[in-house]
PDB file of C-alpha atoms in Angstrom:
ATOM      1  CA  MET A   1     100.690 100.215  45.359  1.00 40.00           C
ATOM      2  CA  VAL A   2     100.203 100.995  41.341  1.00 43.00           C
ATOM      3  CA  PRO A   3      96.873 103.262  41.513  1.00 46.00           C
ATOM      4  CA  CYS A   4      94.014 101.689  38.984  1.00 47.00           C
ATOM      5  CA  THR A   5      90.512 102.410  38.157  1.00 43.00           C
ATOM      6  CA  ILE A   6      87.748  99.999  37.584  1.00 43.00           C
ATOM      7  CA  ARG A   7      85.158 101.801  34.988  1.00 49.00           C
ATOM      8  CA  PRO A   8      81.745 101.896  37.194  1.00 48.00           C
ATOM      9  CA  SER A   9      79.749 101.044  33.856  1.00 51.00           C
ATOM     10  CA  LEU A  10      80.959  97.382  34.124  1.00 48.00           C
ATOM     11  CA  LYS A  11      78.586  94.684  35.719  1.00 54.00           C
ATOM     12  CA  LEU A  12      79.657  93.766  38.805  1.00 49.00           C
ATOM     13  CA  SER A  13      80.860  90.184  37.840  1.00 51.00           C
ATOM     14  CA  GLU A  14      83.227  91.786  35.512  1.00 53.00           C
ATOM     15  CA  ARG A  15      84.548  94.566  37.859  1.00 52.00           C
ATOM     16  CA  VAL A  16      85.571  91.519  40.223  1.00 46.00           C
ATOM     17  CA  ARG A  17      87.552  89.749  37.164  1.00 52.00           C
ATOM     18  CA  VAL A  18      89.133  93.359  36.610  1.00 46.00           C
ATOM     19  CA  LYS A  19      90.434  93.621  40.385  1.00 48.00           C
ATOM     20  CA  ASP A  20      91.347  89.794  40.493  1.00 48.00           C
ATOM     21  CA  ALA A  21      93.365  90.013  37.682  1.00 47.00           C
ATOM     22  CA  LEU A  22      95.184  93.575  38.701  1.00 46.00           C
ATOM     23  CA  ILE A  23      95.585  91.975  42.047  1.00 44.00           C
ATOM     24  CA  PHE A  24      97.261  88.767  40.258  1.00 39.00           C
ATOM     25  CA  SER A  25      99.489  91.330  37.850  1.00 43.00           C
ATOM     26  CA  LEU A  26     100.664  93.028  40.571  1.00 43.00           C
ATOM     27  CA  SER A  27     101.538  89.821  43.146  1.00 40.00           C
ATOM     28  CA  THR A  28     103.232  88.194  40.066  1.00 41.00           C
ATOM     29  CA  LYS A  29     105.599  91.268  39.804  1.00 44.00           C
ATOM     30  CA  VAL A  30     106.296  91.153  43.501  1.00 43.00           C
ATOM     31  CA  ALA A  31     106.906  87.414  43.052  1.00 43.00           C
ATOM     32  CA  MET A  32     109.488  87.778  40.045  1.00 58.00           C
ATOM     33  CA  ALA A  33     111.697  89.774  42.696  1.00 84.00           C
ATOM     34  CA  ALA A  34     115.118  87.782  43.121  1.00 94.00           C
ATOM     35  CA  LYS A  35     116.504  86.180  45.657  1.00 97.00           C
ATOM     36  CA  ILE A  36     119.414  87.780  47.077  1.00 98.00           C
ATOM     37  CA  ILE A  37     122.446  86.182  47.122  1.00 98.00           C
ATOM     38  CA  ASP A  38     123.956  87.176  50.488  1.00 98.00           C
ATOM     39  CA  GLY A  39     127.767  87.213  50.357  1.00 98.00           C
ATOM     40  CA  LYS A  40     128.123  88.433  53.478  1.00 97.00           C
ATOM     41  CA  HIS A  41     125.933  86.014  55.271  1.00 98.00           C
ATOM     42  CA  VAL A  42     127.722  83.336  53.601  1.00 98.00           C
ATOM     43  CA  SER A  43     131.298  84.439  54.188  1.00 98.00           C
ATOM     44  CA  GLN A  44     130.096  85.000  57.955  1.00 98.00           C
ATOM     45  CA  VAL A  45     128.804  81.260  58.374  1.00 98.00           C
ATOM     46  CA  LEU A  46     132.229  79.803  56.381  1.00 98.00           C
ATOM     47  CA  ARG A  47     134.149  81.953  58.611  1.00 98.00           C
ATOM     48  CA  GLU A  48     132.656  80.314  62.242  1.00 98.00           C
ATOM     49  CA  GLU A  49     133.937  76.877  60.285  1.00 98.00           C
ATOM     50  CA  MET A  50     137.136  78.251  59.886  1.00 98.00           C
ATOM     51  CA  LYS A  51     137.070  79.083  63.328  1.00 98.00           C
ATOM     52  CA  LYS A  52     136.803  75.399  64.649  1.00 98.00           C
ATOM     53  CA  ARG A  53     139.386  74.153  61.773  1.00 98.00           C
ATOM     54  CA  THR A  54     142.066  76.151  63.003  1.00 98.00           C
ATOM     55  CA  GLN A  55     141.456  75.138  66.684  1.00 98.00           C
ATOM     56  CA  ASN A  56     141.609  71.350  65.358  1.00 98.00           C
ATOM     57  CA  LEU A  57     145.047  72.505  63.671  1.00 98.00           C
ATOM     58  CA  LEU A  58     146.257  74.052  67.118  1.00 98.00           C
ATOM     59  CA  GLN A  59     145.583  70.979  68.763  1.00 97.00           C
ATOM     60  CA  LYS A  60     147.847  69.134  66.815  1.00 97.00           C
ATOM     61  CA  ASN A  61     150.815  72.095  67.343  1.00 97.00           C
ATOM     62  CA  ILE A  62     149.997  73.361  63.946  1.00 98.00           C
ATOM     63  CA  HIS A  63     149.285  77.336  63.638  1.00 98.00           C
ATOM     64  CA  PRO A  64     148.121  78.389  60.326  1.00 98.00           C
ATOM     65  CA  GLY A  65     150.426  81.210  58.573  1.00 98.00           C
ATOM     66  CA  LEU A  66     149.533  83.362  55.925  1.00 98.00           C
ATOM     67  CA  ALA A  67     152.036  85.900  54.347  1.00 98.00           C
ATOM     68  CA  VAL A  68     151.152  88.768  52.377  1.00 98.00           C
ATOM     69  CA  ILE A  69     153.711  90.717  50.744  1.00 98.00           C
ATOM     70  CA  LEU A  70     152.903  94.620  49.602  1.00 97.00           C
ATOM     71  CA  VAL A  71     155.367  96.222  47.440  1.00 97.00           C
ATOM     72  CA  GLY A  72     154.877 100.136  47.223  1.00 96.00           C
ATOM     73  CA  GLU A  73     152.295 102.445  48.675  1.00 92.00           C
ATOM     74  CA  ASP A  74     148.969 101.665  46.470  1.00 91.00           C
ATOM     75  CA  PRO A  75     146.322 102.918  48.416  1.00 91.00           C
ATOM     76  CA  ALA A  76     143.559 100.056  47.268  1.00 89.00           C
ATOM     77  CA  SER A  77     146.487  97.659  47.890  1.00 93.00           C
ATOM     78  CA  GLN A  78     147.074  98.771  51.387  1.00 93.00           C
ATOM     79  CA  VAL A  79     143.174  98.334  52.219  1.00 93.00           C
ATOM     80  CA  TYR A  80     143.246  95.297  50.440  1.00 93.00           C
ATOM     81  CA  VAL A  81     146.396  94.152  52.764  1.00 95.00           C
ATOM     82  CA  ARG A  82     144.675  95.391  56.020  1.00 95.00           C
ATOM     83  CA  ASN A  83     141.406  93.674  55.675  1.00 95.00           C
ATOM     84  CA  LYS A  84     143.270  90.228  54.752  1.00 96.00           C
ATOM     85  CA  ALA A  85     144.961  90.400  58.080  1.00 96.00           C
ATOM     86  CA  LYS A  86     142.117  91.113  59.994  1.00 96.00           C
ATOM     87  CA  ALA A  87     140.257  88.240  58.660  1.00 97.00           C
ATOM     88  CA  CYS A  88     143.202  86.051  59.539  1.00 97.00           C
ATOM     89  CA  GLU A  89     143.447  87.295  63.191  1.00 96.00           C
ATOM     90  CA  ASP A  90     139.572  87.001  63.329  1.00 97.00           C
ATOM     91  CA  ILE A  91     139.883  83.313  62.584  1.00 98.00           C
ATOM     92  CA  GLY A  92     142.838  82.369  64.418  1.00 98.00           C
ATOM     93  CA  VAL A  93     145.154  82.337  61.648  1.00 98.00           C
ATOM     94  CA  HIS A  94     148.604  83.562  62.153  1.00 97.00           C
ATOM     95  CA  SER A  95     149.120  86.703  59.646  1.00 97.00           C
ATOM     96  CA  ARG A  96     152.764  88.116  58.691  1.00 97.00           C
ATOM     97  CA  VAL A  97     152.424  91.530  56.526  1.00 97.00           C
ATOM     98  CA  ILE A  98     155.748  92.232  54.583  1.00 97.00           C
ATOM     99  CA  ARG A  99     155.670  95.622  53.299  1.00 97.00           C
ATOM    100  CA  LEU A 100     158.682  96.932  50.762  1.00 97.00           C
ATOM    101  CA  ALA A 101     159.451 100.213  49.353  1.00 97.00           C
ATOM    102  CA  GLY A 102     158.176 100.487  45.848  1.00 97.00           C
ATOM    103  CA  ASP A 103     161.772 100.722  44.442  1.00 97.00           C
ATOM    104  CA  THR A 104     162.505  97.775  45.608  1.00 98.00           C
ATOM    105  CA  SER A 105     164.385  95.184  43.083  1.00 98.00           C
ATOM    106  CA  GLU A 106     162.886  92.304  41.604  1.00 98.00           C
ATOM    107  CA  ALA A 107     165.808  89.856  42.883  1.00 98.00           C
ATOM    108  CA  ASP A 108     165.055  91.468  46.303  1.00 98.00           C
ATOM    109  CA  LEU A 109     161.407  90.315  46.059  1.00 98.00           C
ATOM    110  CA  LEU A 110     162.238  86.579  44.561  1.00 98.00           C
ATOM    111  CA  GLU A 111     164.531  86.273  47.326  1.00 98.00           C
ATOM    112  CA  GLN A 112     162.047  87.192  49.867  1.00 98.00           C
ATOM    113  CA  ILE A 113     159.449  84.714  48.497  1.00 98.00           C
ATOM    114  CA  GLU A 114     161.878  81.875  48.521  1.00 98.00           C
ATOM    115  CA  SER A 115     162.697  82.632  52.190  1.00 98.00           C
ATOM    116  CA  LEU A 116     158.843  82.189  53.011  1.00 98.00           C
ATOM    117  CA  ASN A 117     158.701  78.847  50.702  1.00 98.00           C
ATOM    118  CA  GLN A 118     161.296  77.170  53.001  1.00 98.00           C
ATOM    119  CA  ASP A 119     159.814  78.653  56.054  1.00 98.00           C
ATOM    120  CA  PRO A 120     157.526  75.949  58.148  1.00 97.00           C
ATOM    121  CA  SER A 121     155.209  78.563  59.848  1.00 97.00           C
ATOM    122  CA  ILE A 122     153.789  79.603  56.705  1.00 98.00           C
ATOM    123  CA  HIS A 123     151.453  77.896  54.893  1.00 98.00           C
ATOM    124  CA  GLY A 124     150.271  80.287  52.107  1.00 98.00           C
ATOM    125  CA  ILE A 125     152.306  83.104  50.480  1.00 98.00           C
ATOM    126  CA  LEU A 126     150.456  86.249  48.987  1.00 97.00           C
ATOM    127  CA  VAL A 127     151.710  88.986  46.808  1.00 97.00           C
ATOM    128  CA  GLN A 128     149.471  91.831  46.211  1.00 96.00           C
ATOM    129  CA  LEU A 129     148.772  93.089  42.553  1.00 94.00           C
ATOM    130  CA  PRO A 130     149.537  95.113  41.040  1.00 93.00           C
ATOM    131  CA  LEU A 131     153.270  95.280  41.466  1.00 96.00           C
ATOM    132  CA  PRO A 132     155.553  98.502  40.113  1.00 96.00           C
ATOM    133  CA  ALA A 133     156.492  98.348  36.212  1.00 96.00           C
ATOM    134  CA  HIS A 134     159.805  97.351  36.906  1.00 97.00           C
ATOM    135  CA  ILE A 135     159.057  93.881  38.443  1.00 98.00           C
ATOM    136  CA  ASP A 136     157.690  90.888  36.116  1.00 97.00           C
ATOM    137  CA  SER A 137     154.467  90.023  38.095  1.00 96.00           C
ATOM    138  CA  GLY A 138     154.426  86.682  36.289  1.00 95.00           C
ATOM    139  CA  LYS A 139     157.855  85.478  37.530  1.00 97.00           C
ATOM    140  CA  VAL A 140     157.056  86.691  40.880  1.00 98.00           C
ATOM    141  CA  LEU A 141     154.145  84.500  40.972  1.00 97.00           C
ATOM    142  CA  GLU A 142     155.938  81.726  39.334  1.00 97.00           C
ATOM    143  CA  THR A 143     158.611  81.754  41.971  1.00 98.00           C
ATOM    144  CA  ILE A 144     155.694  80.939  45.139  1.00 98.00           C
ATOM    145  CA  SER A 145     155.911  77.372  46.081  1.00 98.00           C
ATOM    146  CA  PRO A 146     152.756  75.241  44.189  1.00 97.00           C
ATOM    147  CA  SER A 147     152.148  74.062  47.610  1.00 98.00           C
ATOM    148  CA  LYS A 148     151.664  77.481  49.416  1.00 98.00           C
ATOM    149  CA  ASP A 149     150.402  79.134  46.176  1.00 98.00           C
ATOM    150  CA  VAL A 150     146.507  80.071  48.225  1.00 98.00           C
ATOM    151  CA  ASP A 151     145.980  82.694  45.071  1.00 96.00           C
ATOM    152  CA  GLY A 152     145.691  79.868  42.910  1.00 97.00           C
ATOM    153  CA  PHE A 153     147.966  81.638  40.104  1.00 95.00           C
ATOM    154  CA  HIS A 154     151.123  79.931  39.839  1.00 96.00           C
ATOM    155  CA  ARG A 155     151.190  77.986  36.050  1.00 96.00           C
ATOM    156  CA  GLU A 156     151.080  74.479  37.993  1.00 97.00           C
ATOM    157  CA  SER A 157     147.689  75.437  39.816  1.00 97.00           C
ATOM    158  CA  VAL A 158     146.254  76.486  36.463  1.00 96.00           C
ATOM    159  CA  GLY A 159     147.425  73.333  34.873  1.00 97.00           C
ATOM    160  CA  ALA A 160     145.510  71.523  37.873  1.00 97.00           C
ATOM    161  CA  LEU A 161     142.585  73.369  37.420  1.00 97.00           C
ATOM    162  CA  VAL A 162     142.323  72.631  33.527  1.00 96.00           C
ATOM    163  CA  THR A 163     142.878  69.130  34.139  1.00 96.00           C
ATOM    164  CA  GLY A 164     140.256  68.738  36.790  1.00 94.00           C
ATOM    165  CA  HIS A 165     142.944  68.298  39.467  1.00 96.00           C
ATOM    166  CA  ALA A 166     143.025  71.581  41.486  1.00 96.00           C
ATOM    167  CA  VAL A 167     144.291  71.763  44.960  1.00 95.00           C
ATOM    168  CA  PHE A 168     143.885  75.539  45.252  1.00 97.00           C
ATOM    169  CA  TYR A 169     141.160  77.267  43.367  1.00 98.00           C
ATOM    170  CA  PRO A 170     141.449  81.013  42.411  1.00 97.00           C
ATOM    171  CA  CYS A 171     139.852  82.731  45.444  1.00 97.00           C
ATOM    172  CA  THR A 172     137.305  84.905  43.728  1.00 97.00           C
ATOM    173  CA  PRO A 173     136.401  81.980  41.249  1.00 98.00           C
ATOM    174  CA  HIS A 174     136.146  79.556  44.018  1.00 98.00           C
ATOM    175  CA  GLY A 175     133.841  82.533  45.920  1.00 98.00           C
ATOM    176  CA  VAL A 176     131.680  82.583  43.224  1.00 98.00           C
ATOM    177  CA  ILE A 177     131.154  78.478  43.043  1.00 98.00           C
ATOM    178  CA  LYS A 178     130.279  78.630  46.994  1.00 98.00           C
ATOM    179  CA  LEU A 179     127.802  81.074  46.801  1.00 98.00           C
ATOM    180  CA  LEU A 180     125.644  78.681  44.158  1.00 98.00           C
ATOM    181  CA  GLU A 181     126.552  75.773  46.397  1.00 98.00           C
ATOM    182  CA  PHE A 182     125.316  77.527  49.407  1.00 98.00           C
ATOM    183  CA  TYR A 183     122.345  78.614  48.059  1.00 98.00           C
ATOM    184  CA  LYS A 184     121.573  75.114  46.277  1.00 98.00           C
ATOM    185  CA  LEU A 185     121.374  76.935  42.993  1.00 98.00           C
ATOM    186  CA  PRO A 186     121.921  74.042  40.444  1.00 98.00           C
ATOM    187  CA  VAL A 187     124.690  73.928  37.869  1.00 98.00           C
ATOM    188  CA  GLU A 188     124.774  70.708  36.070  1.00 98.00           C
ATOM    189  CA  GLY A 189     123.002  70.561  32.781  1.00 98.00           C
ATOM    190  CA  LEU A 190     122.589  74.326  32.493  1.00 98.00           C
ATOM    191  CA  HIS A 191     123.738  77.166  30.325  1.00 98.00           C
ATOM    192  CA  ALA A 192     126.267  79.296  31.907  1.00 98.00           C
ATOM    193  CA  VAL A 193     127.386  82.496  30.355  1.00 98.00           C
ATOM    194  CA  VAL A 194     130.580  83.761  31.486  1.00 98.00           C
ATOM    195  CA  ILE A 195     131.498  87.570  30.417  1.00 98.00           C
ATOM    196  CA  GLY A 196     134.948  88.246  30.987  1.00 98.00           C
ATOM    197  CA  ARG A 197     137.786  86.537  30.053  1.00 96.00           C
ATOM    198  CA  SER A 198     140.753  87.320  32.678  1.00 96.00           C
ATOM    199  CA  ASN A 199     143.284  84.976  34.570  1.00 94.00           C
ATOM    200  CA  ILE A 200     141.710  85.756  37.382  1.00 95.00           C
ATOM    201  CA  VAL A 201     138.314  85.671  37.285  1.00 97.00           C
ATOM    202  CA  GLY A 202     136.804  84.907  33.622  1.00 98.00           C
ATOM    203  CA  LYS A 203     138.857  81.969  32.725  1.00 98.00           C
ATOM    204  CA  PRO A 204     138.801  80.063  35.960  1.00 98.00           C
ATOM    205  CA  VAL A 205     135.484  80.308  36.536  1.00 98.00           C
ATOM    206  CA  ALA A 206     134.468  79.230  33.177  1.00 98.00           C
ATOM    207  CA  LEU A 207     136.637  75.837  34.169  1.00 98.00           C
ATOM    208  CA  MET A 208     134.853  75.700  37.384  1.00 98.00           C
ATOM    209  CA  LEU A 209     131.540  75.867  35.946  1.00 98.00           C
ATOM    210  CA  LEU A 210     132.652  73.328  33.180  1.00 98.00           C
ATOM    211  CA  GLU A 211     133.685  71.143  35.743  1.00 97.00           C
ATOM    212  CA  ARG A 212     130.274  70.450  37.568  1.00 98.00           C
ATOM    213  CA  GLY A 213     128.739  69.952  34.452  1.00 98.00           C
ATOM    214  CA  ALA A 214     127.211  73.083  32.942  1.00 98.00           C
ATOM    215  CA  THR A 215     127.354  74.007  29.050  1.00 98.00           C
ATOM    216  CA  VAL A 216     129.735  76.811  29.091  1.00 98.00           C
ATOM    217  CA  THR A 217     130.182  79.891  27.129  1.00 98.00           C
ATOM    218  CA  ILE A 218     132.628  82.905  27.409  1.00 98.00           C
ATOM    219  CA  CYS A 219     131.944  86.397  26.024  1.00 98.00           C
ATOM    220  CA  THR A 220     133.781  89.475  26.596  1.00 93.00           C
ATOM    221  CA  SER A 221     132.598  92.564  26.168  1.00 88.00           C
ATOM    222  CA  ARG A 222     133.351  93.060  22.833  1.00 93.00           C
ATOM    223  CA  THR A 223     131.878  90.484  21.646  1.00 97.00           C
ATOM    224  CA  LYS A 224     128.929  91.178  19.032  1.00 97.00           C
ATOM    225  CA  ASP A 225     125.561  90.795  20.202  1.00 97.00           C
ATOM    226  CA  LEU A 226     126.296  89.840  23.528  1.00 98.00           C
ATOM    227  CA  LYS A 227     122.517  89.771  24.467  1.00 97.00           C
ATOM    228  CA  SER A 228     122.055  86.344  22.056  1.00 98.00           C
ATOM    229  CA  PHE A 229     124.209  84.558  23.965  1.00 98.00           C
ATOM    230  CA  THR A 230     123.079  86.199  27.543  1.00 98.00           C
ATOM    231  CA  ARG A 231     119.283  85.927  26.665  1.00 98.00           C
ATOM    232  CA  GLN A 232     119.948  82.045  26.379  1.00 97.00           C
ATOM    233  CA  ALA A 233     121.661  81.855  30.042  1.00 98.00           C
ATOM    234  CA  ASP A 234     120.426  79.867  32.820  1.00 98.00           C
ATOM    235  CA  ILE A 235     123.400  81.229  34.739  1.00 98.00           C
ATOM    236  CA  VAL A 236     125.392  84.771  33.937  1.00 98.00           C
ATOM    237  CA  VAL A 237     128.567  85.554  35.528  1.00 98.00           C
ATOM    238  CA  VAL A 238     129.313  88.633  35.067  1.00 98.00           C
ATOM    239  CA  ALA A 239     133.401  90.016  35.554  1.00 97.00           C
ATOM    240  CA  VAL A 240     134.596  92.637  32.915  1.00 97.00           C
ATOM    241  CA  GLY A 241     134.406  96.202  35.391  1.00 95.00           C
ATOM    242  CA  LYS A 242     131.988  97.823  33.209  1.00 96.00           C
ATOM    243  CA  PRO A 243     129.130  99.323  34.976  1.00 97.00           C
ATOM    244  CA  HIS A 244     125.736  98.235  34.068  1.00 96.00           C
ATOM    245  CA  LEU A 245     127.043  96.587  31.272  1.00 97.00           C
ATOM    246  CA  LEU A 246     124.125  93.752  31.821  1.00 98.00           C
ATOM    247  CA  THR A 247     120.849  94.954  31.528  1.00 98.00           C
ATOM    248  CA  THR A 248     117.177  93.793  32.067  1.00 97.00           C
ATOM    249  CA  ASP A 249     116.770  93.207  28.154  1.00 97.00           C
ATOM    250  CA  MET A 250     119.881  90.323  28.290  1.00 98.00           C
ATOM    251  CA  VAL A 251     118.424  88.442  30.878  1.00 98.00           C
ATOM    252  CA  LYS A 252     115.812  85.857  30.283  1.00 97.00           C
ATOM    253  CA  SER A 253     113.517  85.027  33.538  1.00 97.00           C
ATOM    254  CA  GLY A 254     114.875  83.242  36.338  1.00 97.00           C
ATOM    255  CA  ALA A 255     118.242  83.361  35.303  1.00 98.00           C
ATOM    256  CA  VAL A 256     121.085  83.310  38.185  1.00 98.00           C
ATOM    257  CA  VAL A 257     122.981  86.395  37.823  1.00 98.00           C
ATOM    258  CA  VAL A 258     126.365  86.427  39.672  1.00 98.00           C
ATOM    259  CA  ASP A 259     127.974  89.975  39.507  1.00 98.00           C
ATOM    260  CA  VAL A 260     131.741  90.139  39.832  1.00 98.00           C
ATOM    261  CA  GLY A 261     132.442  93.513  38.909  1.00 96.00           C
ATOM    262  CA  ILE A 262     133.058  96.545  41.502  1.00 93.00           C
ATOM    263  CA  ASN A 263     133.217  99.950  39.873  1.00 95.00           C
ATOM    264  CA  ARG A 264     133.000 103.201  41.555  1.00 92.00           C
ATOM    265  CA  LEU A 265     130.917 106.067  39.761  1.00 93.00           C
ATOM    266  CA  ASP A 266     131.790 109.310  39.549  1.00 93.00           C
ATOM    267  CA  SER A 267     129.374 110.100  42.529  1.00 94.00           C
ATOM    268  CA  GLY A 268     131.360 107.535  44.560  1.00 91.00           C
ATOM    269  CA  LYS A 269     128.989 105.139  44.531  1.00 94.00           C
ATOM    270  CA  LEU A 270     130.033 101.684  44.293  1.00 93.00           C
ATOM    271  CA  VAL A 271     128.368  99.235  41.611  1.00 96.00           C
ATOM    272  CA  GLY A 272     128.833  96.065  39.642  1.00 97.00           C
ATOM    273  CA  ASP A 273     129.019  95.323  35.938  1.00 98.00           C
ATOM    274  CA  VAL A 274     125.107  94.492  36.411  1.00 98.00           C
ATOM    275  CA  ASP A 275     122.098  97.090  36.473  1.00 98.00           C
ATOM    276  CA  TYR A 276     121.297  95.470  39.844  1.00 97.00           C
ATOM    277  CA  GLU A 277     117.881  97.474  40.390  1.00 96.00           C
ATOM    278  CA  ASN A 278     116.326  96.651  37.072  1.00 97.00           C
ATOM    279  CA  VAL A 279     117.825  92.832  36.346  1.00 98.00           C
ATOM    280  CA  SER A 280     116.627  91.942  39.836  1.00 97.00           C
ATOM    281  CA  GLU A 281     112.870  92.234  38.835  1.00 96.00           C
ATOM    282  CA  VAL A 282     113.911  89.534  36.120  1.00 97.00           C
ATOM    283  CA  ALA A 283     116.457  87.186  37.263  1.00 98.00           C
ATOM    284  CA  GLY A 284     115.523  84.570  39.587  1.00 98.00           C
ATOM    285  CA  SER A 285     118.705  84.885  42.154  1.00 98.00           C
ATOM    286  CA  ILE A 286     121.252  87.590  42.018  1.00 98.00           C
ATOM    287  CA  THR A 287     124.268  88.799  43.837  1.00 98.00           C
ATOM    288  CA  PRO A 288     124.515  92.466  45.362  1.00 97.00           C
ATOM    289  CA  VAL A 289     127.661  95.168  44.699  1.00 97.00           C
ATOM    290  CA  PRO A 290     128.639  95.821  47.038  1.00 95.00           C
ATOM    291  CA  GLY A 291     128.227  92.531  49.413  1.00 96.00           C
ATOM    292  CA  GLY A 292     127.714  89.672  46.963  1.00 97.00           C
ATOM    293  CA  VAL A 293     130.955  88.376  45.572  1.00 97.00           C
ATOM    294  CA  GLY A 294     133.390  90.606  47.350  1.00 95.00           C
ATOM    295  CA  PRO A 295     133.389  89.165  50.893  1.00 95.00           C
ATOM    296  CA  MET A 296     134.092  85.657  49.521  1.00 98.00           C
ATOM    297  CA  THR A 297     137.115  86.320  48.039  1.00 97.00           C
ATOM    298  CA  ILE A 298     139.132  87.051  51.125  1.00 97.00           C
ATOM    299  CA  THR A 299     137.096  84.247  52.981  1.00 98.00           C
ATOM    300  CA  MET A 300     137.833  81.888  50.056  1.00 98.00           C
ATOM    301  CA  LEU A 301     142.011  82.812  50.571  1.00 98.00           C
ATOM    302  CA  LEU A 302     141.585  81.680  54.166  1.00 98.00           C
ATOM    303  CA  GLU A 303     140.100  78.161  52.876  1.00 98.00           C
ATOM    304  CA  ASN A 304     142.715  77.976  51.048  1.00 98.00           C
ATOM    305  CA  THR A 305     145.499  78.716  53.816  1.00 98.00           C
ATOM    306  CA  LEU A 306     143.921  76.184  55.987  1.00 98.00           C
ATOM    307  CA  LYS A 307     143.697  73.302  53.034  1.00 98.00           C
ATOM    308  CA  ALA A 308     147.375  74.147  52.701  1.00 98.00           C
ATOM    309  CA  ALA A 309     148.038  73.694  56.525  1.00 98.00           C
ATOM    310  CA  GLU A 310     145.618  70.684  56.713  1.00 98.00           C
ATOM    311  CA  ALA A 311     147.720  69.221  54.133  1.00 96.00           C
ATOM    312  CA  LEU A 312     150.770  69.012  56.488  1.00 86.00           C
TER     313      LEU A 312
END
């Protein structure tokens, strides 16, 4: 509680009014604390539903399968691949992890992908990025069959997204939209500002918001007077990889703030692109880091894998 002093020289009625005003001020501050958009909880709920979908497929003699290719020994990539394999196991999806040496040739990798394209037991293919410098990641992603492109990065998938006919949405943007839907946060008719223009998050999430009737502005970390754009936004999605880029003075009261960034400070602490502790006092709803968008990415990968199997 914030300490306060009411001057004893005031009349009793005046002292009561001052006290009531102070209580109202404090309660208003408490009431304005943002609602937490809990990605971990939403992910758990969705995965329980996915277990049922997996069982329905198994009853039709279809065992959903995801192949993940890891080239090299990148530590972060190894963690991501392990997490994906475990998530598959948890809902009953068959997971095949293919580990290739860092000096694997591009031709050998493409041959491996072509083999998986023809494998009827595999419904989704994911090549873990980044790849070694001698391999053209664009060529690799284009080799994956569009019907198994569960990452949503093939040009055909991107084109389908642009024209409003997406089959597989990119996983992280899809996770953002699922969070908004789960918490029944409106999008149609509102102004959404997306900070970030990457092919993985910024561009696709802007298209998905546009598809749902939002008025969308795309900014970057280099946008001049960024604050003038974000202060107008009903929804702000930040995905640039700069710790605490979005501060309290850049957010209008009650806005929905979705933080896709994940950054490790010198202290070892994980933080997002949003100054969470302070912005949460102004925003209406906000995702934490960790525990917000992050858990949803793998969940949407599972969603796309099941969707591919159900399309058979």
